[in-house]
Amino acid sequence: MSAPTKTGPPRPALVESAPGYRAAHTLPLRVEALRQLKRRRTLAMAAILGALPFILIAAFAIGGSPAEDGPGRRINLMDTATASGANFAATCLFVSAGFLLVVPVALFHGDTVASEASWSSLRYLLAAPVPRTRLLWSKLAVALAFSAAAMLLLPLVGLISGSLAYGWGPLKLPAGGTLPAGETLGRIGVIVAFVFVSQLVTAGLAFWLSTRTDAPLGAVGGAVGLTILGNVLDAVEALGAWRQLLPAHWQFAWIDALQPDLEWGGMLKGAAVSVTYALVLFALAFRHFSRKDIVS
């Protein structure tokens, strides 16, 4: 059996000389999106995220509504879960942002390049010829779009199911007071946007690992594991101010959006940290893949 042929970096001068060839027309985003949409893991993640709100509704029905306000008792977001559909949607994000939403982001980004390598189809894509940068940009754009869809699916299903179960009404704030229904959707939109930005670090980790291994589970598991490690380090109070350099330190900064007056400070700091780490990791992924010998 002959040894696998290595596919080195492409030669632009030769590729561009082919008549009718346009690098920007290779691997269209709609084609990549349809490929990923039909994957069973995509459908499974959509089913899990769509089912979570109904599981919580069933849990509240079986165990009773969260505790009511008491004299001198400080309530939290879970205590207001059944106050309205908007409160229930916010609670769905609260219980899932720390881990559950990490999984689809790691899955969509870590399973991109590594899965092609594990199927031995990566070298054929590059021989099509699809430029390496174009291939990565297409896969990254689709992975980001699917991750954003996952962030939207959970609160959307939570808002609809919560409104049916508990009624549509003003958003009851944990700190006291309420927000009118018209302003509620805007606040939930801010929360979803911040949760998505805070997950960019996991996306960067998974995407970078996906370019370095042929095992999709290794890339996905590595990204999830490193994200969990960040959460563990953030719990070490002895690190003091160093914890502010950890993305995990800011993952629940969106709680500031559930104040009578919207506070941006924590979310802006958290977004800056997350975007900085993500850009570095994405750049490392592109740099490594551009020099990598493709043998599968």
XYZ file of C-alpha atoms in Angstrom:
296
model
C 0.000 0.000 0.000
C 1.417 3.348 -0.980
C 2.056 5.963 1.680
C -0.472 8.831 1.940
C 0.377 11.836 -0.156
C 1.104 14.992 1.786
C -0.629 18.128 0.646
C 1.619 21.089 1.299
C 0.725 24.781 1.117
C -0.919 25.657 -2.229
C 0.893 27.539 -4.973
C -1.232 30.605 -5.725
C 0.492 31.353 -9.038
C -0.483 27.980 -10.494
C -3.988 27.932 -9.029
C -4.936 31.403 -10.184
C -3.819 30.604 -13.753
C -6.668 28.103 -14.224
C -9.339 29.598 -16.529
C -12.539 30.561 -14.715
C -11.081 29.881 -11.276
C -12.235 32.183 -8.478
C -11.007 31.456 -4.970
C -13.973 33.296 -3.448
C -16.388 30.940 -5.227
C -14.993 27.755 -3.688
C -16.803 26.071 -0.793
C -19.779 28.506 -0.691
C -21.167 29.266 2.738
C -24.600 27.859 1.845
C -23.027 24.524 0.915
C -21.066 24.314 4.150
C -24.112 25.430 6.151
C -26.301 22.725 4.602
C -23.644 20.101 5.280
C -23.456 21.075 8.933
C -27.232 21.442 9.289
C -27.797 17.855 8.179
C -25.320 16.462 10.707
C -26.940 14.419 13.462
C -24.978 16.236 16.149
C -26.532 19.531 14.996
C -30.039 18.116 15.227
C -29.242 16.538 18.602
C -27.993 19.825 20.058
C -31.071 21.650 18.760
C -33.302 19.032 20.406
C -31.462 19.306 23.739
C -31.575 23.100 23.823
C -35.211 23.116 22.755
C -36.155 20.580 25.407
C -34.449 22.301 28.361
C -37.191 24.923 28.965
C -39.863 22.224 29.042
C -37.777 20.181 31.485
C -37.526 23.222 33.772
C -41.274 23.849 33.523
C -41.899 20.234 34.477
C -39.442 20.535 37.374
C -41.211 23.620 38.710
C -44.574 21.885 38.321
C -43.383 18.843 40.255
C -41.329 20.599 42.909
C -43.393 23.745 43.224
C -42.629 27.320 42.281
C -39.462 28.967 43.618
C -39.643 30.505 47.064
C -41.634 33.686 47.437
C -40.247 36.905 48.861
C -39.890 37.016 52.596
C -39.117 39.761 55.091
C -35.470 40.689 54.724
C -34.865 37.871 52.274
C -32.707 38.647 49.263
C -34.110 36.995 46.152
C -32.121 35.785 43.161
C -32.930 35.100 39.530
C -34.157 31.559 40.220
C -36.691 32.919 42.698
C -38.306 34.986 39.932
C -38.326 32.212 37.299
C -42.095 31.743 37.252
C -43.000 35.440 37.505
C -43.375 35.796 33.715
C -42.229 34.367 30.422
C -39.389 36.892 30.318
C -38.163 35.843 33.763
C -38.302 32.221 32.708
C -36.229 32.929 29.567
C -33.602 34.716 31.675
C -33.549 31.764 34.077
C -32.961 29.350 31.182
C -29.884 31.368 30.226
C -28.720 31.517 33.835
C -28.784 27.736 34.365
C -27.161 26.948 30.998
C -24.579 29.693 30.375
C -21.972 28.133 32.664
C -21.768 24.760 30.919
C -24.608 23.680 28.613
C -24.094 26.484 26.089
C -20.363 25.749 26.105
C -20.999 22.341 24.526
C -22.606 23.415 21.222
C -20.008 26.159 20.744
C -17.161 23.680 21.301
C -18.905 21.104 19.122
C -19.557 23.378 16.150
C -15.997 24.742 16.156
C -14.023 21.696 17.260
C -15.748 19.357 14.821
C -15.047 21.491 11.735
C -11.569 20.758 10.394
C -10.880 17.724 12.574
C -13.943 15.858 11.276
C -12.835 16.380 7.671
C -9.415 14.999 8.596
C -10.932 11.986 10.381
C -13.043 11.201 7.287
C -9.935 11.563 5.060
C -11.781 14.197 3.024
C -9.700 17.225 3.979
C -6.988 16.686 1.373
C -9.627 16.241 -1.331
C -11.229 19.566 -0.407
C -7.857 21.271 -0.714
C -7.200 19.527 -4.025
C -10.528 20.829 -5.449
C -8.794 23.353 -5.178
C -10.152 25.196 -2.140
C -7.574 27.636 -0.725
C -6.723 26.905 2.885
C -7.703 30.354 4.086
C -11.019 30.146 2.236
C -11.738 26.725 3.740
C -11.090 27.953 7.273
C -13.083 31.157 6.802
C -16.075 29.210 5.473
C -16.009 26.721 8.317
C -15.455 29.411 10.950
C -18.290 31.598 9.631
C -20.732 28.681 9.617
C -19.620 27.542 13.087
C -20.132 31.057 14.470
C -23.555 31.280 12.822
C -24.655 27.939 14.273
C -23.363 28.957 17.709
C -25.322 32.205 17.520
C -28.412 30.211 16.523
C -27.939 28.011 19.600
C -27.731 31.118 21.800
C -30.986 32.391 20.287
C -32.854 29.091 20.311
C -32.740 28.545 24.062
C -34.137 31.934 25.226
C -36.623 31.999 22.330
C -38.109 28.638 23.281
C -37.914 29.677 26.945
C -39.753 32.926 26.241
C -42.531 31.218 24.272
C -42.966 28.245 26.600
C -42.623 30.443 29.702
C -45.239 32.882 28.436
C -47.634 29.997 27.817
C -46.953 28.510 31.255
C -46.655 31.648 33.397
C -48.089 34.415 31.242
C -46.576 37.388 29.465
C -45.811 40.292 31.700
C -43.159 42.702 32.946
C -39.724 41.418 33.872
C -39.420 41.101 37.640
C -35.940 42.179 38.712
C -34.059 40.297 41.435
C -32.951 43.612 42.925
C -36.544 44.762 43.154
C -38.937 46.475 40.808
C -39.984 45.529 37.295
C -39.256 46.430 33.708
C -42.085 47.102 31.263
C -42.741 44.418 28.684
C -41.545 46.650 25.851
C -38.104 47.111 27.423
C -37.828 43.470 28.432
C -37.074 42.163 24.944
C -34.248 44.662 24.567
C -32.660 43.563 27.832
C -32.910 39.886 26.863
C -31.295 40.767 23.532
C -28.375 42.393 25.370
C -28.001 39.290 27.552
C -27.983 36.911 24.573
C -25.423 39.068 22.748
C -23.097 39.104 25.745
C -23.432 35.356 26.320
C -22.467 34.787 22.680
C -19.432 37.078 22.942
C -18.341 35.434 26.199
C -18.370 32.037 24.449
C -15.954 33.202 21.750
C -13.035 32.003 23.880
C -14.389 28.456 23.809
C -14.960 28.851 20.068
C -11.358 29.953 19.565
C -9.979 27.098 21.653
C -12.037 24.490 19.830
C -11.239 25.896 16.382
C -7.509 26.067 17.098
C -7.464 22.517 18.458
C -9.453 21.354 15.434
C -6.587 22.421 13.166
C -4.062 20.531 15.270
C -5.709 17.127 15.606
C -7.524 14.590 13.463
C -9.759 13.579 16.384
C -12.924 15.717 16.636
C -13.634 14.532 20.173
C -10.153 15.629 21.190
C -10.757 19.161 19.937
C -14.235 19.385 21.450
C -13.228 17.788 24.748
C -10.077 19.862 24.990
C -12.005 23.112 24.560
C -14.638 22.095 27.104
C -11.948 20.942 29.541
C -9.974 24.176 29.280
C -13.171 26.182 29.751
C -13.928 24.214 32.915
C -10.355 24.802 34.078
C -10.920 28.536 33.667
C -14.017 28.294 35.877
C -12.017 26.416 38.513
C -9.225 29.004 38.507
C -11.748 31.812 38.813
C -13.003 30.190 42.031
C -9.504 30.482 43.559
C -9.843 33.768 45.437
C -6.123 33.734 46.287
C -5.460 34.805 42.678
C -6.973 38.177 43.522
C -7.039 40.665 40.654
C -5.469 38.115 38.295
C -8.894 36.500 38.008
C -10.057 39.490 35.981
C -7.857 38.226 33.135
C -9.900 35.024 32.994
C -12.908 35.010 30.643
C -14.776 32.868 33.173
C -14.616 35.725 35.679
C -17.020 37.752 33.538
C -19.345 35.056 32.230
C -22.254 36.186 34.435
C -21.640 39.916 34.036
C -24.889 40.004 32.050
C -26.728 39.992 35.393
C -26.070 43.758 35.290
C -28.650 43.899 32.509
C -31.271 42.865 35.069
C -30.881 46.054 37.074
C -33.343 48.973 36.994
C -30.623 50.999 35.241
C -28.624 49.016 32.707
C -24.955 48.830 33.743
C -22.403 48.240 30.978
C -19.114 48.237 32.905
C -18.766 44.531 33.676
C -20.080 43.410 30.287
C -17.699 45.686 28.382
C -14.713 44.396 30.362
C -15.799 40.792 29.886
C -16.381 41.299 26.155
C -12.919 42.872 25.757
C -11.232 39.930 27.499
C -13.170 37.344 25.499
C -12.638 38.994 22.121
C -8.899 39.423 22.781
C -8.399 35.742 23.621
C -10.589 34.672 20.696
C -8.706 36.763 18.123
C -5.381 35.336 19.272
C -6.695 31.760 19.100
C -8.289 32.237 15.680
C -5.039 33.738 14.390
C -3.080 30.750 15.732
C -5.497 28.393 13.979
C -5.033 30.118 10.614
C -1.261 30.314 11.054
C -0.892 26.634 11.930
C -3.247 25.390 9.216
C -1.478 27.407 6.518
C 1.753 25.525 7.271
C 0.352 22.115 8.110
C 1.067 19.004 6.013
C -2.296 17.421 5.232
C -2.061 13.632 5.116
C -5.711 12.722 5.652
